[in-house]
Tab-separated table of N, CA, C and O in Angstrom:
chain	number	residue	atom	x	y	z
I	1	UNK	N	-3.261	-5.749	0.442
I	1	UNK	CA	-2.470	-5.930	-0.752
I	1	UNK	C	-1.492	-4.778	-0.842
I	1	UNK	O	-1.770	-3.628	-0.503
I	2	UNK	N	-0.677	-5.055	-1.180
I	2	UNK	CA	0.636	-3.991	-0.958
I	2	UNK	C	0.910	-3.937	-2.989
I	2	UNK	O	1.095	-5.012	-3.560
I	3	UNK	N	0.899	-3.033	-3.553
I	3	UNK	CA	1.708	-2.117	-4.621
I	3	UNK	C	2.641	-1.214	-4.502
I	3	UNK	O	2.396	-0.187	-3.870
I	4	UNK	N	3.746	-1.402	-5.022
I	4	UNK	CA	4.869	-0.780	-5.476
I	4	UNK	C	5.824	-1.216	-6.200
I	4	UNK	O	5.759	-2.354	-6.666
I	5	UNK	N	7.084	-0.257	-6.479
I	5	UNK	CA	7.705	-0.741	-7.164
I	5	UNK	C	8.872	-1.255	-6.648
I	5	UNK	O	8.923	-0.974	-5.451
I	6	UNK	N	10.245	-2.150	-7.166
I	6	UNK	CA	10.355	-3.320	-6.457
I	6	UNK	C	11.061	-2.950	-5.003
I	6	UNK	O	10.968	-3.742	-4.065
I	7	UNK	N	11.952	-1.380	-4.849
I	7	UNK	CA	12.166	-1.368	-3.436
I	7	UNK	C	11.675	-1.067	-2.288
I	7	UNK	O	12.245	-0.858	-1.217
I	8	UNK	N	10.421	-1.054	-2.610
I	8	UNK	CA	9.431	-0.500	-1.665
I	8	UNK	C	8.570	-1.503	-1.196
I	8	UNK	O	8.115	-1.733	-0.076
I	9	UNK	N	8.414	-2.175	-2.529
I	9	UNK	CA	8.055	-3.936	-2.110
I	9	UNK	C	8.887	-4.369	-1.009
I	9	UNK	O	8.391	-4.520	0.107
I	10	UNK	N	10.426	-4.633	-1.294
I	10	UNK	CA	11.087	-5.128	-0.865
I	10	UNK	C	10.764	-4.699	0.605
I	10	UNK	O	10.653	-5.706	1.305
I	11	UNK	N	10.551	-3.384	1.401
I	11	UNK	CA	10.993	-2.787	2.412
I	11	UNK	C	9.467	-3.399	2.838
I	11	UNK	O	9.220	-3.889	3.940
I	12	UNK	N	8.865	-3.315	2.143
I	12	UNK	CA	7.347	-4.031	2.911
I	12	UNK	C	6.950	-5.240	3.241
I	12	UNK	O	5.889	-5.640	3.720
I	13	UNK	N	8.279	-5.975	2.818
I	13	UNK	CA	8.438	-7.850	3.325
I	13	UNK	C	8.090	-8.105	4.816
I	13	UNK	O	7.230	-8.879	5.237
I	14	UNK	N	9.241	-7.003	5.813
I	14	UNK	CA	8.878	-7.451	7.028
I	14	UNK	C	7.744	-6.916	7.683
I	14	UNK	O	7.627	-7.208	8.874
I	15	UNK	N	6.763	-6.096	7.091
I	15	UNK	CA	5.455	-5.692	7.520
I	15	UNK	C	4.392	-6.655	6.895
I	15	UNK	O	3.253	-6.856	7.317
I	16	UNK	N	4.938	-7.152	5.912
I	16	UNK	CA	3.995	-8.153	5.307
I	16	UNK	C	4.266	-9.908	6.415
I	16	UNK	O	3.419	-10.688	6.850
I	17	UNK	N	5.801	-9.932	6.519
I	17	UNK	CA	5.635	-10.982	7.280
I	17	UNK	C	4.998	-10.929	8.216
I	17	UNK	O	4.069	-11.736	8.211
I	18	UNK	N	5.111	-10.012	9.484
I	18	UNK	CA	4.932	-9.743	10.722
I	18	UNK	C	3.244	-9.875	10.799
I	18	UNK	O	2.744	-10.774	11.474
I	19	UNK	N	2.476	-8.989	10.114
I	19	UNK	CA	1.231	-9.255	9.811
I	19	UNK	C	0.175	-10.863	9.301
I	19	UNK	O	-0.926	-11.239	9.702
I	20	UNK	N	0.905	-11.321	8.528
I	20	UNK	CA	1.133	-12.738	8.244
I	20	UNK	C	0.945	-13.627	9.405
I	20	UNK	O	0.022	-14.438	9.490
I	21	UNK	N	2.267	-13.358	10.698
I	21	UNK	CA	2.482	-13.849	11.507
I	21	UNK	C	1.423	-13.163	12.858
I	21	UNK	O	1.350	-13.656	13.984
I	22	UNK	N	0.677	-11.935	12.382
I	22	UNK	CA	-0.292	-11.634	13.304
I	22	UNK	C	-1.727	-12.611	13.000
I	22	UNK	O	-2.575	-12.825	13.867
I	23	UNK	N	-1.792	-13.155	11.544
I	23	UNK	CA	-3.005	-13.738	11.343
I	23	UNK	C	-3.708	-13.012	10.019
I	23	UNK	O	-4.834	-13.353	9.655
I	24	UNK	N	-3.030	-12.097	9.407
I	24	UNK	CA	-3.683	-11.240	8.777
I	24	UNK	C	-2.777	-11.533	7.232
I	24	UNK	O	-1.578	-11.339	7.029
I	25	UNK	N	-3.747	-12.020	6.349
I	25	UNK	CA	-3.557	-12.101	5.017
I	25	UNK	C	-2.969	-10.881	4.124
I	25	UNK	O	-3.743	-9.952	3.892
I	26	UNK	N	-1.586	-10.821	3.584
I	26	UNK	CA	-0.854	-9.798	3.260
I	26	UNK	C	-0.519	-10.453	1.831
I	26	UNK	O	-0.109	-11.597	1.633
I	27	UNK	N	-0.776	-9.514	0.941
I	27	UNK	CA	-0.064	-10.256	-0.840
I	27	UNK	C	0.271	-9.224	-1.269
I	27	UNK	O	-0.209	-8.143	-0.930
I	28	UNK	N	1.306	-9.424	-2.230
I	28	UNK	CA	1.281	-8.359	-3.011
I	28	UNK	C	1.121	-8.536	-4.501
I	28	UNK	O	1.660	-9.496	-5.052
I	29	UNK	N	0.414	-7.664	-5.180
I	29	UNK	CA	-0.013	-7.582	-6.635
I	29	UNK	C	0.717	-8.020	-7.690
I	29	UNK	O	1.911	-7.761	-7.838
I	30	UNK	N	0.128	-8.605	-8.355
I	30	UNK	CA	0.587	-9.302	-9.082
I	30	UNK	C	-0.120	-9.190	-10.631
I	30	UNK	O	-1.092	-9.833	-11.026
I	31	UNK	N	0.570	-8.302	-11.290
I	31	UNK	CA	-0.443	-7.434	-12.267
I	31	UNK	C	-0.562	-8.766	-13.702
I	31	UNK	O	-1.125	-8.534	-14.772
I	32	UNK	N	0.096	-10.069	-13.352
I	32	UNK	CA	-0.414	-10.928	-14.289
I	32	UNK	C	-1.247	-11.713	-14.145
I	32	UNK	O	-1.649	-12.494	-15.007
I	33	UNK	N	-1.713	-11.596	-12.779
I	33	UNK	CA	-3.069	-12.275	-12.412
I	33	UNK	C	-4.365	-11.663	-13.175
I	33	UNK	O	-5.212	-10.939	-12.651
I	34	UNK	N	-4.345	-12.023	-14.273
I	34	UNK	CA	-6.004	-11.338	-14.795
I	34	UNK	C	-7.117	-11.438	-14.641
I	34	UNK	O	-7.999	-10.904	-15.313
I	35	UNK	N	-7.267	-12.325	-13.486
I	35	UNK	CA	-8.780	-13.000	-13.083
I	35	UNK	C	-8.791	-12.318	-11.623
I	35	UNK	O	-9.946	-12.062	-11.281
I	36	UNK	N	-7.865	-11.970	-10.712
I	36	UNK	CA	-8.116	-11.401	-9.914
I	36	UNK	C	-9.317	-10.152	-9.695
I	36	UNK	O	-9.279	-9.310	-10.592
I	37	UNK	N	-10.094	-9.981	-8.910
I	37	UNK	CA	-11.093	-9.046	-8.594
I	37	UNK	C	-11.061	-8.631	-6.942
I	37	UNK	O	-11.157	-9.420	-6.002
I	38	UNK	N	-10.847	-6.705	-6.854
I	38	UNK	CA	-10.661	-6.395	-5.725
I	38	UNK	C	-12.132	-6.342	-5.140
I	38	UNK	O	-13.009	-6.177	-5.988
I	39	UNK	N	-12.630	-6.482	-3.526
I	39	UNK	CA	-13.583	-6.731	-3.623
I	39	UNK	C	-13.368	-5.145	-2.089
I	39	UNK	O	-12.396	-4.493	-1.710
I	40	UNK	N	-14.920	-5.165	-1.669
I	40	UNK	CA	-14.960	-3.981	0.022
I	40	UNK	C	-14.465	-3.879	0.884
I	40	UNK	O	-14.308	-2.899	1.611
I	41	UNK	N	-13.747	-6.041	1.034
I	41	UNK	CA	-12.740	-6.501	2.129
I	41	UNK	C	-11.330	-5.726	1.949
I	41	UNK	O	-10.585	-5.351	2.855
I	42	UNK	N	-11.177	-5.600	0.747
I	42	UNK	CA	-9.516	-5.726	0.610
I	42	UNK	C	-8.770	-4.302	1.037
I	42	UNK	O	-9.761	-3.576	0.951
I	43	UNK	N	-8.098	-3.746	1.288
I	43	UNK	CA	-6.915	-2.702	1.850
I	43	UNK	C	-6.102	-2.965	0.585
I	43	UNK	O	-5.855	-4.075	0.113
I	44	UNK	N	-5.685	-1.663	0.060
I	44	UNK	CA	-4.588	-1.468	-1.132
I	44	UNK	C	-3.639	-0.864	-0.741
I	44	UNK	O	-3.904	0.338	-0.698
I	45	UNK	N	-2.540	-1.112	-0.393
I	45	UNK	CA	-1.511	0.322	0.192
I	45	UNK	C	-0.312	0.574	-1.117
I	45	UNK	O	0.881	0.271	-1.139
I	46	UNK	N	-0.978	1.098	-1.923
I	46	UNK	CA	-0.039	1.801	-2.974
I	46	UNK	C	1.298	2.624	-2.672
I	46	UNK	O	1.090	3.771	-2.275
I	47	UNK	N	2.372	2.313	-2.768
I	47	UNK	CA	3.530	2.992	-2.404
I	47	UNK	C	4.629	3.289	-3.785
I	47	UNK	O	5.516	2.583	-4.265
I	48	UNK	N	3.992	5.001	-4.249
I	48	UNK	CA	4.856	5.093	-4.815
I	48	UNK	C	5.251	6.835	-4.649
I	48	UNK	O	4.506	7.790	-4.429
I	49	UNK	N	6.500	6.777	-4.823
I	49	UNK	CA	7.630	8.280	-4.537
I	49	UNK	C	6.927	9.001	-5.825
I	49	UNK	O	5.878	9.583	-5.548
I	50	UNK	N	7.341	9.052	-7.177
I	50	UNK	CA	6.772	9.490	-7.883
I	50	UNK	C	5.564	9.509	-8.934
I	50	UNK	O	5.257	10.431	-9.689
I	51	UNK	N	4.990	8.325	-8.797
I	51	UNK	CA	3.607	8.334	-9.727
I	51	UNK	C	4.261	7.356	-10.583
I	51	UNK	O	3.409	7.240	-11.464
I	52	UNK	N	5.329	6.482	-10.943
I	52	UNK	CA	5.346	5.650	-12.044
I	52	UNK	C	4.384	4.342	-11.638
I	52	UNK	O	3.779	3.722	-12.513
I	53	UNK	N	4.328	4.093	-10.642
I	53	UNK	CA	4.051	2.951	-10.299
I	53	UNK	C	2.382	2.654	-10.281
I	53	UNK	O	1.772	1.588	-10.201
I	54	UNK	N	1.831	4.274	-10.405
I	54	UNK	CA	0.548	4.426	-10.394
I	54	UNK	C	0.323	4.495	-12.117
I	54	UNK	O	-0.642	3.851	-12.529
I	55	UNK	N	1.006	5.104	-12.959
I	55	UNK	CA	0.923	4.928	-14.107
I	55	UNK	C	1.051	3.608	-14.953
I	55	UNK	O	0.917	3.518	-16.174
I	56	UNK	N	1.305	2.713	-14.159
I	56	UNK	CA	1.678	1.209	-14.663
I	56	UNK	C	1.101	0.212	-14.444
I	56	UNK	O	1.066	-0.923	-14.920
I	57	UNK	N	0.485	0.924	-13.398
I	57	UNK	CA	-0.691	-0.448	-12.511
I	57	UNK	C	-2.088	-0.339	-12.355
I	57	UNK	O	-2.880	-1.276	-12.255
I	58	UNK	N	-2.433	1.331	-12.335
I	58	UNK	CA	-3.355	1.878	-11.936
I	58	UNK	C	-4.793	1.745	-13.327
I	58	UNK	O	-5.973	1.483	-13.091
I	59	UNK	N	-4.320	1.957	-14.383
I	59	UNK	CA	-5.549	1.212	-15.306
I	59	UNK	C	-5.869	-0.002	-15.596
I	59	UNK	O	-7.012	-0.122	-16.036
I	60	UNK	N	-5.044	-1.274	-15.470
I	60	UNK	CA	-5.209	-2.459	-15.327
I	60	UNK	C	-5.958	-2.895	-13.665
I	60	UNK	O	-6.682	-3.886	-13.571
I	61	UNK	N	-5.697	-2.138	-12.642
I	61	UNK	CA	-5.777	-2.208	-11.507
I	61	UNK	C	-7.673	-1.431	-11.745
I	61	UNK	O	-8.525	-2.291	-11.524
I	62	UNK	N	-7.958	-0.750	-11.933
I	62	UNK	CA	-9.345	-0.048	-11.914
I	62	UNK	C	-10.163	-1.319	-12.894
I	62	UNK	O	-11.219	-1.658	-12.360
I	63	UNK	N	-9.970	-1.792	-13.729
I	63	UNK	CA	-10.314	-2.707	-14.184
I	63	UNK	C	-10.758	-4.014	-13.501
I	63	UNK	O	-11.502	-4.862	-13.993
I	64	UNK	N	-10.289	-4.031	-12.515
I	64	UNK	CA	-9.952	-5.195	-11.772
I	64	UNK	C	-10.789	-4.907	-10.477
I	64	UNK	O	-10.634	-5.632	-9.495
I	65	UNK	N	-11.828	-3.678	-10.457
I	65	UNK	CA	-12.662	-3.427	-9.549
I	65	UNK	C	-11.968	-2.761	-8.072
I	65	UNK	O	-12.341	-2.957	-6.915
I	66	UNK	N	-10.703	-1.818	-8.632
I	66	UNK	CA	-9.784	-1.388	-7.779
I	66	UNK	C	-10.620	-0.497	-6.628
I	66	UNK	O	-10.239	-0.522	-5.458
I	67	UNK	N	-11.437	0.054	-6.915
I	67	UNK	CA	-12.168	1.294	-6.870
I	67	UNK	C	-13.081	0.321	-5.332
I	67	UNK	O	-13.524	0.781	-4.280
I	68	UNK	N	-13.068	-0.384	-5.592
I	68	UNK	CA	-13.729	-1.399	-4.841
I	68	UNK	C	-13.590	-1.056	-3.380
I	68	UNK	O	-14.260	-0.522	-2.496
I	69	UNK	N	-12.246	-1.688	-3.562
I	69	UNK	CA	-11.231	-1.826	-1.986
I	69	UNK	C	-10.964	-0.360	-1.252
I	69	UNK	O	-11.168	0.718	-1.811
I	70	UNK	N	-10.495	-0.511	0.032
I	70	UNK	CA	-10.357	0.730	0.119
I	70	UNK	C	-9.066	1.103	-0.085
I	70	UNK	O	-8.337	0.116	0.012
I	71	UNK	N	-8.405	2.204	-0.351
I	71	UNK	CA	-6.989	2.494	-1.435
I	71	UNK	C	-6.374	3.387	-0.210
I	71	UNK	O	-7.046	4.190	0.438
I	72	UNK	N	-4.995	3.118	-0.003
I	72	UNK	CA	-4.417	4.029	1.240
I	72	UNK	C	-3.040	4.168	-0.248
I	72	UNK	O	-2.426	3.253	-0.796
I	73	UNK	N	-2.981	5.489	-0.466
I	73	UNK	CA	-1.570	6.136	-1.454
I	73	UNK	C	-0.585	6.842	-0.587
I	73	UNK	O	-0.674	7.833	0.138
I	74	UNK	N	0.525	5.903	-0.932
I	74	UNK	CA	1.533	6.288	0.173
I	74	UNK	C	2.715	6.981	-1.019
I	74	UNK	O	3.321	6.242	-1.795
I	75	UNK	N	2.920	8.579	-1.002
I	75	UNK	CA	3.409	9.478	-2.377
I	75	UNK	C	4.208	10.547	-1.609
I	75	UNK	O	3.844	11.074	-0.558
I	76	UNK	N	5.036	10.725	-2.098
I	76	UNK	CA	5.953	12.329	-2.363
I	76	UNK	C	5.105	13.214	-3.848
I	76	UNK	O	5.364	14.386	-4.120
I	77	UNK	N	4.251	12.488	-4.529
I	77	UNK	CA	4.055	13.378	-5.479
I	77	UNK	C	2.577	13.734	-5.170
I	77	UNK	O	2.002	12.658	-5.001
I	78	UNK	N	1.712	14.751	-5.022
I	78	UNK	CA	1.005	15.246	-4.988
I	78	UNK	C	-0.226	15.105	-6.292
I	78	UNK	O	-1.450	15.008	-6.213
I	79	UNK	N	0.618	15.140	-7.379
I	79	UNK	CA	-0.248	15.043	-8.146
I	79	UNK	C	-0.855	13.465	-8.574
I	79	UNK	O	-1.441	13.232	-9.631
I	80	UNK	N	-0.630	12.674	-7.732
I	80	UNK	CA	-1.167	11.304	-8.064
I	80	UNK	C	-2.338	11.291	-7.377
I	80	UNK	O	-3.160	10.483	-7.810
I	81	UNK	N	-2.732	12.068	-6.251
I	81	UNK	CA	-3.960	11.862	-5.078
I	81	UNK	C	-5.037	11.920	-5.896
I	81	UNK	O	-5.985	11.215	-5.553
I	82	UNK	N	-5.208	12.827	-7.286
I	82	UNK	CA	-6.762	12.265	-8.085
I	82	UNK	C	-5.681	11.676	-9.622
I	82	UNK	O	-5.202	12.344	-10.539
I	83	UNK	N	-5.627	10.408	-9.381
I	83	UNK	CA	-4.986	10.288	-11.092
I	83	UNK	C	-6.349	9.085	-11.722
I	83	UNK	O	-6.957	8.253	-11.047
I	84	UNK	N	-6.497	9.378	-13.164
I	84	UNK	CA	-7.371	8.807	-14.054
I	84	UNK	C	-8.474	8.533	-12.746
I	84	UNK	O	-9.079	9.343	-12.044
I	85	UNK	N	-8.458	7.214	-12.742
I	85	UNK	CA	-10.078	7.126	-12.009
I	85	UNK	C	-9.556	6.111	-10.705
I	85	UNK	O	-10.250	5.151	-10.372
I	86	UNK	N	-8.554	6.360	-10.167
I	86	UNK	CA	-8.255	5.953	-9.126
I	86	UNK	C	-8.420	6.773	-7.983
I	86	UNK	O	-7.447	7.515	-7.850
I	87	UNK	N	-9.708	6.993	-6.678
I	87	UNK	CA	-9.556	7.642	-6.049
I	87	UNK	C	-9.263	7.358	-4.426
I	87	UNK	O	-10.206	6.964	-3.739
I	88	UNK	N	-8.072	7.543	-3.876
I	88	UNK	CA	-7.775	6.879	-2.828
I	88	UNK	C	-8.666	7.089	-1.695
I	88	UNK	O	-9.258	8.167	-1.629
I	89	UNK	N	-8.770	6.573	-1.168
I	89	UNK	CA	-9.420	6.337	0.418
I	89	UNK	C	-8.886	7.370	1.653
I	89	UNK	O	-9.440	8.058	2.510
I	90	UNK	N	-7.201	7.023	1.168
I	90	UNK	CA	-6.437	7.990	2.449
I	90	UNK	C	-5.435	8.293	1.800
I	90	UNK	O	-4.790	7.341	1.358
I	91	UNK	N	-5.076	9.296	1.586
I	91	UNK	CA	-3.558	9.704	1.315
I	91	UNK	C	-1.953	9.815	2.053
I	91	UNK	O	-1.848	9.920	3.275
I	92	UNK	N	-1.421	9.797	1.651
I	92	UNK	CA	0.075	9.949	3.139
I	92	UNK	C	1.168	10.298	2.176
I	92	UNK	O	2.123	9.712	1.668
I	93	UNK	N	0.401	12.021	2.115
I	93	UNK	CA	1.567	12.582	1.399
I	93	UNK	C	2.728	12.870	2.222
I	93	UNK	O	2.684	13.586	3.222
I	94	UNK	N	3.880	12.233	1.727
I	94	UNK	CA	5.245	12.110	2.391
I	94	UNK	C	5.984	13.460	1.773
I	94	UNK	O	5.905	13.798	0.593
I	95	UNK	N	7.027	14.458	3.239
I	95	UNK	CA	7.676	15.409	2.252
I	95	UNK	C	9.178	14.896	1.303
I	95	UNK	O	9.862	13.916	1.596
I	96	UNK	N	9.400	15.702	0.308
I	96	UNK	CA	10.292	15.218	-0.021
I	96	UNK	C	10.253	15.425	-1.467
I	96	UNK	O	9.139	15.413	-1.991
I	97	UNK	N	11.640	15.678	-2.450
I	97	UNK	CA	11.280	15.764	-3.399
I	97	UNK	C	11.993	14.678	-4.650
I	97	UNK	O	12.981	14.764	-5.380
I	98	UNK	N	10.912	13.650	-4.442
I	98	UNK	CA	11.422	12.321	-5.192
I	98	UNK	C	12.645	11.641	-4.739
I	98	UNK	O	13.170	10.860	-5.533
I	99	UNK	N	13.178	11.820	-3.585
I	99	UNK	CA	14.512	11.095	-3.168
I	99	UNK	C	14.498	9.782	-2.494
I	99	UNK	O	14.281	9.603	-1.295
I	100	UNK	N	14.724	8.978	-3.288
I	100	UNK	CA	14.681	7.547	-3.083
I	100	UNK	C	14.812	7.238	-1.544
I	100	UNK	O	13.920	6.931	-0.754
I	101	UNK	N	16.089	7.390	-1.341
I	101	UNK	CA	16.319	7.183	-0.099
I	101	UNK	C	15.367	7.693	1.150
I	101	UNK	O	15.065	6.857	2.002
I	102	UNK	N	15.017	8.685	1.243
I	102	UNK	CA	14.480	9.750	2.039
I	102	UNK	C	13.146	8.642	1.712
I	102	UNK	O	12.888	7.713	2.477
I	103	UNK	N	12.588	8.842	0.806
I	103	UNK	CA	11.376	8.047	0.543
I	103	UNK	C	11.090	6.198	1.062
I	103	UNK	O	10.071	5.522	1.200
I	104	UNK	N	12.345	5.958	1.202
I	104	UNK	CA	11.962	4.207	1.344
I	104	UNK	C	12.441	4.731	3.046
I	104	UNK	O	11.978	3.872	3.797
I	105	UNK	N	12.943	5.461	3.603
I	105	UNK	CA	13.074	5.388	4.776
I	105	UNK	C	11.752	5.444	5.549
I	105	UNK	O	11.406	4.654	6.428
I	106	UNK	N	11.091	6.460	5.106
I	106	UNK	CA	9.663	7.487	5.426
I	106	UNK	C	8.438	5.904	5.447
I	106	UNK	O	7.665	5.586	6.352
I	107	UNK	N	8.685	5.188	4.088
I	107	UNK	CA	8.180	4.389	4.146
I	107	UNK	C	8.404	3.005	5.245
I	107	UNK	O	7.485	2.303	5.670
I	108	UNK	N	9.493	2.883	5.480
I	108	UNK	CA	10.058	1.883	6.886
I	108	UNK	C	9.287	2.270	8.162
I	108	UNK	O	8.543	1.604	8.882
I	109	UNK	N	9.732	3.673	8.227
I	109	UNK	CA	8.593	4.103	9.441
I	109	UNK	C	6.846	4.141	9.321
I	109	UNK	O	6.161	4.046	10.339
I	110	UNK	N	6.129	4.315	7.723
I	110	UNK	CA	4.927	4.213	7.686
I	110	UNK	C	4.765	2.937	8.449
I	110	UNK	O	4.109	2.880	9.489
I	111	UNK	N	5.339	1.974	7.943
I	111	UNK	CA	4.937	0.556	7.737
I	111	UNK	C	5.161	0.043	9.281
I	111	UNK	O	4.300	-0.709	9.736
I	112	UNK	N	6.091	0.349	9.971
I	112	UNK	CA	6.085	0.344	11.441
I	112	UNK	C	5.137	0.704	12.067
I	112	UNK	O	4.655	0.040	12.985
I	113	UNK	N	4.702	1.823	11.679
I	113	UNK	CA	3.546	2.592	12.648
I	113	UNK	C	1.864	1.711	12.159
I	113	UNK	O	0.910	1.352	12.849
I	114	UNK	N	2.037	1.660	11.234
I	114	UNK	CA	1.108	0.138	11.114
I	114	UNK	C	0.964	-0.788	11.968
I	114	UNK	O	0.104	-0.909	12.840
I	115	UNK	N	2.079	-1.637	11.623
I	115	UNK	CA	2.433	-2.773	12.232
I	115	UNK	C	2.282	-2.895	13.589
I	115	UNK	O	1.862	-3.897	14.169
I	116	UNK	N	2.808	-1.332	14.343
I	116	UNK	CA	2.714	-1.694	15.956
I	116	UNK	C	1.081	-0.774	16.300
I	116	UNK	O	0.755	-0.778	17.487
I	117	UNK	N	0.120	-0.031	15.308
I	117	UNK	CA	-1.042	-0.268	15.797
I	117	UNK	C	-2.444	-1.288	15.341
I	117	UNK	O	-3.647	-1.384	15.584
I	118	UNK	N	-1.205	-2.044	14.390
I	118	UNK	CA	-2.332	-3.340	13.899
I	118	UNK	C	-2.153	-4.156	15.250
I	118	UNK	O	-3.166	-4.724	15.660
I	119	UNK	N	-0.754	-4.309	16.139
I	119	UNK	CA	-0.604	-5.416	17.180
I	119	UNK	C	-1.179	-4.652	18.724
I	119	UNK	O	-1.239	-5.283	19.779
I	120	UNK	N	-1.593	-3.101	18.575
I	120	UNK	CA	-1.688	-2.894	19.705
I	120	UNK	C	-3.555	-2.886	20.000
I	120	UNK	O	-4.216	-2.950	21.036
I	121	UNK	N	-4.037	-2.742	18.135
I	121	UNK	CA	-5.623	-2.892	17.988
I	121	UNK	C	-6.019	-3.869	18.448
I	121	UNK	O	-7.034	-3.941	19.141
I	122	UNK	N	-5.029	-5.127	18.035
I	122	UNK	CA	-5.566	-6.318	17.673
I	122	UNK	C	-5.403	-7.055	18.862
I	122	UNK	O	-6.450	-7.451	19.375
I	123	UNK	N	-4.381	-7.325	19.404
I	123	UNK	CA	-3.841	-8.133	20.045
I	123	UNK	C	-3.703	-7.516	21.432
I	123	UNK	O	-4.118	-8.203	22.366
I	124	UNK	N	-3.112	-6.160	21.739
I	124	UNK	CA	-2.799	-5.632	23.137
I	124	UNK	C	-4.584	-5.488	23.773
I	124	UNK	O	-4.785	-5.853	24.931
I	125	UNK	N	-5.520	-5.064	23.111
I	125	UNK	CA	-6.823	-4.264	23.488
I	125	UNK	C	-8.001	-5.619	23.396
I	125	UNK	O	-9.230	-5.573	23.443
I	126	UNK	N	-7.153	-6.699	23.259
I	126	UNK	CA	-8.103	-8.301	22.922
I	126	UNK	C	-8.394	-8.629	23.991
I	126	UNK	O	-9.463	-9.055	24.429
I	127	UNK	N	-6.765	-8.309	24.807
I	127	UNK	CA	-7.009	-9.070	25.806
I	127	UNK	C	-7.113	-8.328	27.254
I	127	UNK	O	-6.983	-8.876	28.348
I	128	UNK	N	-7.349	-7.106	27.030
I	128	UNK	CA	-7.947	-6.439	28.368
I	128	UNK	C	-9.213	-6.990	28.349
I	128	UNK	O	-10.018	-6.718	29.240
């Protein structure tokens, strides 16, 4: 499940497709779903530059058995790694100080380096 806010979403379309197209179930949150429940299966990759996005989602989201899943926080801000009762799994503090740009780039390359060791886990090492 992918969180953020909407340009970071946006930049996570073609990691969400590509994955999709590996076989692997990719959504992103949808904070009006109120019946939703995160469960041990699920991967959260939270992507936000400064903490708004954790302030907006993150108590409706703990509610929702967030705590559950395992939580990967993808941040330039430091101080989100313990916020309220969200405690991430993995962190990927990015440098930088809140600059959009700099930040959705950093994030293009996270999401790459994913992508080509989800296809090299999955798919290159299947078939040796």
């Amino acid at each position: 499940m992918i969180v953020g806010a909407l340009y970071p979403s946006c930049i996570a379309v073609d990691f969400q497709t590509d994955l999709i197209t590996l076989g692997k179930e990719v959504i992103e949150y949808h904070h009006f779903d109120e019946e939703f429940e995160f469960s041990d299966d699920d991967v959260v990759l939270f992507i936000t530059a400064t903490g708004r996005t954790m302030e907006e989602n993150a108590k409706k989201m703990v509610k929702q058995n967030l705590c559950e899943a395992y939580v990967v926080l993808v941040t330039q801000n430091k101080k989100y790694i313990q916020f309220e009762d969200v405690c991430p799994d993995y962190v990927v503090h990015v440098s930088g100080t809140f600059d959009g740009l700099e930040f959705n780039y950093q994030t293009m390359i996270i999401f790459d380096l994913l992508r080509i060791r989800y296809y090299k886990k999955f798919y290159i090492e299947d078939e040796s």
